[in-house]
Short mmCIF file of C-alpha atoms and ligand atoms in Angstrom, two decimals:
data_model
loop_
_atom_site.label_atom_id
_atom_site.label_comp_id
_atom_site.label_asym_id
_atom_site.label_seq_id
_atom_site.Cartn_x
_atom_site.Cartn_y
_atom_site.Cartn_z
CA UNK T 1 81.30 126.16 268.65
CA UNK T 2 78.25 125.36 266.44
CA UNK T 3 76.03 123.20 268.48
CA UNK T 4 74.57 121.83 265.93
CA UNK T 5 77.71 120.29 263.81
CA UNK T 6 79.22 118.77 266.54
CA UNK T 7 78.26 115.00 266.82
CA UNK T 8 78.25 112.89 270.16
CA UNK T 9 82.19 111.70 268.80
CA UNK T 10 83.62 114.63 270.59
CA UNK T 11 84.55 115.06 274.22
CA UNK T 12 86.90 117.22 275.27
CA UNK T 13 90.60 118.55 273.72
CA UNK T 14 92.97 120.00 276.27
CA UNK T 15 96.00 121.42 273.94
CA UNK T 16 98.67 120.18 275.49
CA UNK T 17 97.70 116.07 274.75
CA UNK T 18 98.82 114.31 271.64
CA UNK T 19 95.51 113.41 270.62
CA UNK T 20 92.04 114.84 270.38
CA UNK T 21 89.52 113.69 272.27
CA UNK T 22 88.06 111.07 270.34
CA UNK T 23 86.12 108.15 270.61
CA UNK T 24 88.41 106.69 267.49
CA UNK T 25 86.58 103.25 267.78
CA UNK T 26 83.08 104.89 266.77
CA UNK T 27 84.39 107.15 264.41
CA UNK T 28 82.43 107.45 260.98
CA UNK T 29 83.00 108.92 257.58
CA UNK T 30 81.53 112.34 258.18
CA UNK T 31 82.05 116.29 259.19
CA UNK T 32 83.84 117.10 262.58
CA UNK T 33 84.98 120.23 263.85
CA UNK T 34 88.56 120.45 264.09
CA UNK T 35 91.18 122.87 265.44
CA UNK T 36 92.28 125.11 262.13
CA UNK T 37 91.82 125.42 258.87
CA UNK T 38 93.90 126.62 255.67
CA UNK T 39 92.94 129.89 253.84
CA UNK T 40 93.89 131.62 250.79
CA UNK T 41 92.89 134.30 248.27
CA UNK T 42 93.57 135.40 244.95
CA UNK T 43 92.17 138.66 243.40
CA UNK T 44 90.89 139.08 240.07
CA UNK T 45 94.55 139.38 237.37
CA UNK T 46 96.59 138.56 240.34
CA UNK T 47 98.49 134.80 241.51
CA UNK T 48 97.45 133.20 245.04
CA UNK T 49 98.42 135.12 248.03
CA UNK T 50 100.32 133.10 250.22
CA UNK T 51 98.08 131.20 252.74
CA UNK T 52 97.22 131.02 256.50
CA UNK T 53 96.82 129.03 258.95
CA UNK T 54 93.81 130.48 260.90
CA UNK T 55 91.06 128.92 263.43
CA UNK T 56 88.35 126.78 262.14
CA UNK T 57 85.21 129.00 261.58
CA UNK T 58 82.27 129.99 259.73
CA UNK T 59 83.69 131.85 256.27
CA UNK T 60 82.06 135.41 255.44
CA UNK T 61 80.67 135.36 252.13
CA UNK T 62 79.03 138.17 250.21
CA UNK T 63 75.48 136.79 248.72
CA UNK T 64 76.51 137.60 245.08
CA UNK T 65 79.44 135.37 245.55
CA UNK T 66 79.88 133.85 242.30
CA UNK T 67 80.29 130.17 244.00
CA UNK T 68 76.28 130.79 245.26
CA UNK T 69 75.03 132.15 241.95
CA UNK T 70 76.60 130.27 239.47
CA UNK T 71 77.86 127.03 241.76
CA UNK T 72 81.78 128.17 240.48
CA UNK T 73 83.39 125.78 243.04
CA UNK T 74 85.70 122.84 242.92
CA UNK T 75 86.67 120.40 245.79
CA UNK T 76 89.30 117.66 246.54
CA UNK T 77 89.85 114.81 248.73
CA UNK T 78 92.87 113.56 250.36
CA UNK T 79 94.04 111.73 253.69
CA UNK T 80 96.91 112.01 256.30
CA UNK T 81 97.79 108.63 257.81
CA UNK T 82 99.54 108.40 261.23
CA UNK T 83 102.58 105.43 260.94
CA UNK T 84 102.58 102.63 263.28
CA UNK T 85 106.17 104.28 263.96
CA UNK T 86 104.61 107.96 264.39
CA UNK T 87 105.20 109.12 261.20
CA UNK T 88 102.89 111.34 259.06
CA UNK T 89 102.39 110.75 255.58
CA UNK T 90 100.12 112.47 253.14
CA UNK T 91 99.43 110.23 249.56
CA UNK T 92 100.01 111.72 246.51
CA UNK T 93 99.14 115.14 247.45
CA UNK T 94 100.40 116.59 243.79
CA UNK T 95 97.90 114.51 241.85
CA UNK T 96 95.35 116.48 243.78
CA UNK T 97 97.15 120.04 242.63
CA UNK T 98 97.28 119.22 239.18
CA UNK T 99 93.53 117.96 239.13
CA UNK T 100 92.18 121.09 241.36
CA UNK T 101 94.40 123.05 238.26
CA UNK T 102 92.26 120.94 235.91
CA UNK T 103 89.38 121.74 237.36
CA UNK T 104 89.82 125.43 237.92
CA UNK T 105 90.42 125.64 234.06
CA UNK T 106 87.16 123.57 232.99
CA UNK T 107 85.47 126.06 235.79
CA UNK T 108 87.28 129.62 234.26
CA UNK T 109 89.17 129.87 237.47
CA UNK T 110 92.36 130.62 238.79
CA UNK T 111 94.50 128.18 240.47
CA UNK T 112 97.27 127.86 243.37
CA UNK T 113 100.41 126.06 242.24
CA UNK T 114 100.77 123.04 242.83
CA UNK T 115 103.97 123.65 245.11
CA UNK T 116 101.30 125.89 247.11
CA UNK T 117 98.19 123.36 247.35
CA UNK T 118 101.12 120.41 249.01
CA UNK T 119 102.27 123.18 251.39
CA UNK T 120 98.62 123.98 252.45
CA UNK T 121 97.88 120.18 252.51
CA UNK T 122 100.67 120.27 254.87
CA UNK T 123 99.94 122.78 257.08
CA UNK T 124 96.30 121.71 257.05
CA UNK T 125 97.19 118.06 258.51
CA UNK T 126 99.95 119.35 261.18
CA UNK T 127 97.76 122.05 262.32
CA UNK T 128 95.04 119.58 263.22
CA UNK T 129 97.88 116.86 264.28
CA UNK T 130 96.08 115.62 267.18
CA UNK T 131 92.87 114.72 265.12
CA UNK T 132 94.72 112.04 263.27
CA UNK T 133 93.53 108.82 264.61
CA UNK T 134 95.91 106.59 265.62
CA UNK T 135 96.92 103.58 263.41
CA UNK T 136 94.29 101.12 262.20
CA UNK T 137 91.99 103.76 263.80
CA UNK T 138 91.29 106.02 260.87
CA UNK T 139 92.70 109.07 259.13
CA UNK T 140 92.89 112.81 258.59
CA UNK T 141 90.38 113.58 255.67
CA UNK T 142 91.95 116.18 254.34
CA UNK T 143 89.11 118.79 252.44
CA UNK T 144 91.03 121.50 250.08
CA UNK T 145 88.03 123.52 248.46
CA UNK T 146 88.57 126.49 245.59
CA UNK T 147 85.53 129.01 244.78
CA UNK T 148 84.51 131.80 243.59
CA UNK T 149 83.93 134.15 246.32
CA UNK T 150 83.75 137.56 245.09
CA UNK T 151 80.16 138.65 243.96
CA UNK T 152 79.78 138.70 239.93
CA UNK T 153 76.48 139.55 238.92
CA UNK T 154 75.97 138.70 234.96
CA UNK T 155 79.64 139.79 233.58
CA UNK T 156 83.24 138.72 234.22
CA UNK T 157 85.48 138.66 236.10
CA UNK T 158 85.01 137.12 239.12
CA UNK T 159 86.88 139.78 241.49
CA UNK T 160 87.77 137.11 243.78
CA UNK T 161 88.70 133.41 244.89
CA UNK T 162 89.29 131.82 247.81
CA UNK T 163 91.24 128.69 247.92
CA UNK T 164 91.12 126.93 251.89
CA UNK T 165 91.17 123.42 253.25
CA UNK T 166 89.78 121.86 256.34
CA UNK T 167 90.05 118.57 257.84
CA UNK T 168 88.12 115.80 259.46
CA UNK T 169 89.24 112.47 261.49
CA UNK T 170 87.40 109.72 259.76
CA UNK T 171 86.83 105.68 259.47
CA UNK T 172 85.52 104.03 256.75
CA UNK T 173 83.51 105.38 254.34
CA UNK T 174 81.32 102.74 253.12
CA UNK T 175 80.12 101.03 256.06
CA UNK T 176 79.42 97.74 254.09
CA UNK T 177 82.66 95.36 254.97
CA UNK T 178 81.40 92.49 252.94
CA UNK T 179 81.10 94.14 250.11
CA UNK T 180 78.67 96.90 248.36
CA UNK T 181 75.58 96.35 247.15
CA UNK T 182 74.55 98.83 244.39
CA UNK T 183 72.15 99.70 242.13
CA UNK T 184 72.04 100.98 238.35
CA UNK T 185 70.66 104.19 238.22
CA UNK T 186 68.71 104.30 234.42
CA UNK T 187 67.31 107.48 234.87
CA UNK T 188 69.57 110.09 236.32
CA UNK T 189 72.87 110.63 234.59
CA UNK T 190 75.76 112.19 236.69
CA UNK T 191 77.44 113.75 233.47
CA UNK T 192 77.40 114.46 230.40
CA UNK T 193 79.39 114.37 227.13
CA UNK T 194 82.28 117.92 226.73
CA UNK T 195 80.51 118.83 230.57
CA UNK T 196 81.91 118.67 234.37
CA UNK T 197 82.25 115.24 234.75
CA UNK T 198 85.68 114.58 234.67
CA UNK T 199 86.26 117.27 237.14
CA UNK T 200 85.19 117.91 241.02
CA UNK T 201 82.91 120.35 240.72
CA UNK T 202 80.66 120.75 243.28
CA UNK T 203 77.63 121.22 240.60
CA UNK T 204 78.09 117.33 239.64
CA UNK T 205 76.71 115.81 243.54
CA UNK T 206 73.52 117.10 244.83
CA UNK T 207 71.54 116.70 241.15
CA UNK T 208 71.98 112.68 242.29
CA UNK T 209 70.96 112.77 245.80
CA UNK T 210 67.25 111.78 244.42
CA UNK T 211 68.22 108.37 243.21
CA UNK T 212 70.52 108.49 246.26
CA UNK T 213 68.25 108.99 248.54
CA UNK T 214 65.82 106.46 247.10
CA UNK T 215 68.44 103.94 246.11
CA UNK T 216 69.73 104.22 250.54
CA UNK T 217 66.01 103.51 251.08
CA UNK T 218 65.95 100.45 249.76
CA UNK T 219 68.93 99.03 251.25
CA UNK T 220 71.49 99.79 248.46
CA UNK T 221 75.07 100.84 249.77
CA UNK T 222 75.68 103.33 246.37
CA UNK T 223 74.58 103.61 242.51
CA UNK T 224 76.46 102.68 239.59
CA UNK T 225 75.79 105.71 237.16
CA UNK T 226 76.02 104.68 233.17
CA UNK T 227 76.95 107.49 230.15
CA UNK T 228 74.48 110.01 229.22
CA UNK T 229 75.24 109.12 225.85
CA UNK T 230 73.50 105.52 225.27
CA UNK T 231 72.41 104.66 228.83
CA UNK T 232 74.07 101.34 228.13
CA UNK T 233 78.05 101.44 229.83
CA UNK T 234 79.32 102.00 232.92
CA UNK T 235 80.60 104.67 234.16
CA UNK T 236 81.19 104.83 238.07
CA UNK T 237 79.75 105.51 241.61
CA UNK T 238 78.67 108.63 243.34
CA UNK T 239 82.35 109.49 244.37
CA UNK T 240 84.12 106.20 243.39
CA UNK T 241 85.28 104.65 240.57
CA UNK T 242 84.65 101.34 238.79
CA UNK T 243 86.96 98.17 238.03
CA UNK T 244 85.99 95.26 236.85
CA UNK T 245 88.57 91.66 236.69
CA UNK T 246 87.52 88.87 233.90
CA UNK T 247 90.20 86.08 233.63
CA UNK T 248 93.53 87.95 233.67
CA UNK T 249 92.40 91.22 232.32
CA UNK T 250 91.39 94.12 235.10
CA UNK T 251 89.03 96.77 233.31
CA UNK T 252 88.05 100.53 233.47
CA UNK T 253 85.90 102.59 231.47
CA UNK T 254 88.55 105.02 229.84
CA UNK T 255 88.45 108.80 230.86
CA UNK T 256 86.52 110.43 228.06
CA UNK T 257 85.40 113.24 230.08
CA UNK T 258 82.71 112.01 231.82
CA UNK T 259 84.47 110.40 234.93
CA UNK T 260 86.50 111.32 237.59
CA UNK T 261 90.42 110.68 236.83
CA UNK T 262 90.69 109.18 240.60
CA UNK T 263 94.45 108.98 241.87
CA UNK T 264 93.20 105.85 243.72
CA UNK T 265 91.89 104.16 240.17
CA UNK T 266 95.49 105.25 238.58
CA UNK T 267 97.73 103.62 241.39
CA UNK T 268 95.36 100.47 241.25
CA UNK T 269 95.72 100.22 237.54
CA UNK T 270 99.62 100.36 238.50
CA UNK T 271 99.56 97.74 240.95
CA UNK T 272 97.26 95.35 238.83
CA UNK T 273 99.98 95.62 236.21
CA UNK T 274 102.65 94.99 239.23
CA UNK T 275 100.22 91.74 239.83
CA UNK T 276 100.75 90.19 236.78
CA UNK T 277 97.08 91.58 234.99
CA UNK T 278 96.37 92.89 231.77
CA UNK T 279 94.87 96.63 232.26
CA UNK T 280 92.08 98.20 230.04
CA UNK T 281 90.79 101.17 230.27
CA UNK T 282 87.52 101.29 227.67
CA UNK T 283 83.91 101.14 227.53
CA UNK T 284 82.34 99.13 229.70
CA UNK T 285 78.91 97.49 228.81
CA UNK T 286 76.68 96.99 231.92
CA UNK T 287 75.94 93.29 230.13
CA UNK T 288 79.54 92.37 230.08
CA UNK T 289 80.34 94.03 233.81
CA UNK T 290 77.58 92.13 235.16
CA UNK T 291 79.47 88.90 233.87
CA UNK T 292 82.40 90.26 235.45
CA UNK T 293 84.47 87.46 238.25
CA UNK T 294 84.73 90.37 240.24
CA UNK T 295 83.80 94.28 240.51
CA UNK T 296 85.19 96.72 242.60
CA UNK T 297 85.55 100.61 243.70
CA UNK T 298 88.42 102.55 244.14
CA UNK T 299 88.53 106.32 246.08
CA UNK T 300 89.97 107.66 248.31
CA UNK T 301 87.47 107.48 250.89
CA UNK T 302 86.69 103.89 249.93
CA UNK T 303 90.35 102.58 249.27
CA UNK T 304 89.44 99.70 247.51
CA UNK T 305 85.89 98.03 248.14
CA UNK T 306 84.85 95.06 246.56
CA UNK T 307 81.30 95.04 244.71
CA UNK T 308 78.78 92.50 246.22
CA UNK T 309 76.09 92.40 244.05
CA UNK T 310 74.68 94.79 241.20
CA UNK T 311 70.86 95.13 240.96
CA UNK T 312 69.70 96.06 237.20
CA UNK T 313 65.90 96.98 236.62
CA UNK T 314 65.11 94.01 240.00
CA UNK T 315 67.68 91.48 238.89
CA UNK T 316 70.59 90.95 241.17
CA UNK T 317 73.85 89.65 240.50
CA UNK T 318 75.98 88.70 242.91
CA UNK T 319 79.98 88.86 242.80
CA UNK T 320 82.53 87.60 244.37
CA UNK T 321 83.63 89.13 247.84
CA UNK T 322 86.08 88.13 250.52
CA UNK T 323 89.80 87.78 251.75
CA UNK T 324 90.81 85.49 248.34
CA UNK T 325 89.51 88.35 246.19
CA UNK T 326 91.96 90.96 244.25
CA UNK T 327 89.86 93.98 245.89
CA UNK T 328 91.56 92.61 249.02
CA UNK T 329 94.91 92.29 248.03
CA UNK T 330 94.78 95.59 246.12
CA UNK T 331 93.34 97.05 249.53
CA UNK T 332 95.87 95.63 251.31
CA UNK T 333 98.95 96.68 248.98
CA UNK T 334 97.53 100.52 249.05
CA UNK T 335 96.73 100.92 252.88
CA UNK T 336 100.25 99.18 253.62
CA UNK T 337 101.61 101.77 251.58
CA UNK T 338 99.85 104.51 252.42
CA UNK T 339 99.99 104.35 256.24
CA UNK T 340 104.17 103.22 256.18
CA UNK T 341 103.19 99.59 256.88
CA UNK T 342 105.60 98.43 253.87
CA UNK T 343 108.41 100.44 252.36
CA UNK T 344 107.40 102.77 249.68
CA UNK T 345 108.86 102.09 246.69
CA UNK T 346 106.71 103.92 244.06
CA UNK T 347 107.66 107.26 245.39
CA UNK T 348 103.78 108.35 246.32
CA UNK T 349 104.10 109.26 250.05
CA UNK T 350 104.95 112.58 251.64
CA UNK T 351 106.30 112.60 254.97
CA UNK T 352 105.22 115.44 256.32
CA UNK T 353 106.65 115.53 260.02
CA UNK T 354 108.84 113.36 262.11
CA UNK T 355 108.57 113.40 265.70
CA UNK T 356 105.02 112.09 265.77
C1 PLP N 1 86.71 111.91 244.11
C2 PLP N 1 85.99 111.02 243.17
C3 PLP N 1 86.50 109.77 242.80
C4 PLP N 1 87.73 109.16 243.43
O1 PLP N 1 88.90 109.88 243.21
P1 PLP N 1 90.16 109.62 244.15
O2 PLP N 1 91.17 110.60 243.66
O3 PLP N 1 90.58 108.22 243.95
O4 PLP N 1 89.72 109.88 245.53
C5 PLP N 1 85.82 109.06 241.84
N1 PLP N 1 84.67 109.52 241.30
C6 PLP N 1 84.15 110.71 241.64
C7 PLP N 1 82.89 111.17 240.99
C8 PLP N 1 84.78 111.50 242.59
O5 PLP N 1 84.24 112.66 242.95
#
């Protein structure tokens, strides 16, 4: 075992106990080792191979790999929840095929099916069953990841990919219950106009960790990025995206290529229409979103986390925040849904084993 990615979380995991040896109250939103992980491979003018199962470890990858020359990698994020009545449930794990598909075509990749990527998601969260938390504990982050891994040096094609998926118990992922306090980020842009934006490409993080990094400094939970375009709407967080309510009428900025489609901001948008709310999706000035009643995030490592304040060029404005807000009931709705707390009537859980 890597001594050095192990945190103090873990103990001890004998195999024959339901659950890993976790201390579930102190768990964070962050790596841990778990049991196995999920591995494909596709060559070059062939489909996916079917997939294994195999033990968590380092991967091998040849230094030419085309992921670590030209950054040709995609990832995805999904959860398994644990039922107060031992289910296991995986949300929506299809949206996540079609948009590692989308992806994989921005990136000039191939792609599994998406029949394949719910299998793997599958086997993924049953072959680390005992590292999902127990209810109202936290969940099985489930990490599906698609690359380039066969060397390319100048010229196509990429001989290789790999598609595997690993997964990690975690708790919340913004640590900030009351609410997030953020600042607009006027300098660095997270994408571009006809770029990688609207996909998960792994190129579109790290070139933000400088504001980040500065922004976390000074107290700030996250940044909310405007368009490259005009500097002058919003667009969304690092990995979250952006709603704001005025009156009756719940806005978005539209998808124009530039943000992430996020399966949590598309079932929101459902459910505010299910509330009785008029849903926009269209571009958002940061002067009108600061006037907002309320702002919030979606993601699905945030749920749904209302927006505290917004801090523009040392001006703060504050929001509202709270159990009477609509960022609580919408967080509410989707986590009773998502870990079997309420019948699912929309059709967007998989149960993926029984005898918990
Ligand atoms: C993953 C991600 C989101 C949220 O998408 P979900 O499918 O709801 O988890 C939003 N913005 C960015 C930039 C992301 O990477």
């Amino acid at each position: 075992m890597a001594p050095s990615a192990q945190p103090a979380l873990l103990t001890s995991v004998s195999s024959d106990e339901k659950y890993a040896n976790v201390k579930w109250e102190e768990l964070a939103f962050g790596f841990v080792r778990t049991d196995n992980m999920y591995v494909a491979k596709c060559n070059h003018g062939e489909d996916f191979q079917e997939g294994k199962i195999v033990p968590f470890a380092d991967l091998q990858l040849n230094p030419c790999a085309a992921v670590l020359q030209y950054g040709q990698g995609l990832y995805e994020g999904l959860k398994a929840y644990r039922t107060e009545d031992g289910r296991i449930l995986l949300f929506r794990p299809d949206q996540n095929g079609h948009r590692i598909q989308a992806g994989a075509k921005r990136l000039y990749m191939p792609y599994p099916s998406v029949d394949q990527f719910v299998s793997a998601m599958k086997q993924v969260a049953l072959a680390n069953k005992k590292w999902i938390p127990p209810p109202g504990k936290g969940t099985l982050y489930i990490r599906p990841i698609l690359f380039g891994s066969g060397p390319i040096l100048g010229s196509f094609p990429v001989p290789e990919t790999t598609f595997s998926a690993f997964a990690c118990p975690v708790g919340r992922y913004h640590k900030d219950n009351t609410g997030l306090n953020l600042k607009v980020e006027d300098k660095f842009r997270r994408a571009f106009l006809s770029g990688t934006g609207g996909v998960k490409s792994i190129t579109n993080y790290c070139p933000v960790w400088i504001p980040m990094a500065e922004a976390r400094k000074q107290g700030f939970s996250d940044l909310l990025f405007m368009d490259a375009a005009t500097g002058k709407n919003v667009e969304e967080l690092f990995a979250a995206n952006v709603f704001m309510l005025k009156g009756n009428v719940v806005s978005t900025p539209s998808l124009t290529g530039t943000i992430l489609p996020g399966v949590t901001r598309i079932c929101v948008m459902e459910l505010c229409r299910d509330f009785g709310y008029q849903v926009e999706e269209r571009v958002i000035p940061l002067e009108e979103f600061l006037e907002s009643d309320e702002t919030f995030c979606t993601g699905t490592a945030s749920i749904v986390t209302s927006i505290a304040s917004v801090t523009f060029k040392d001006k703060k404005t504050g929001f509202k925040t709270g159990e009477d807000t609509l960022a609580a009931k919408l967080y509410d709705t989707l986590s009773d849904i998502q870990t079997g707390r309420v019948e699912d009537t929309k059709g967007w859980t998989v149960e993926i084993d029984r005898q918990g």
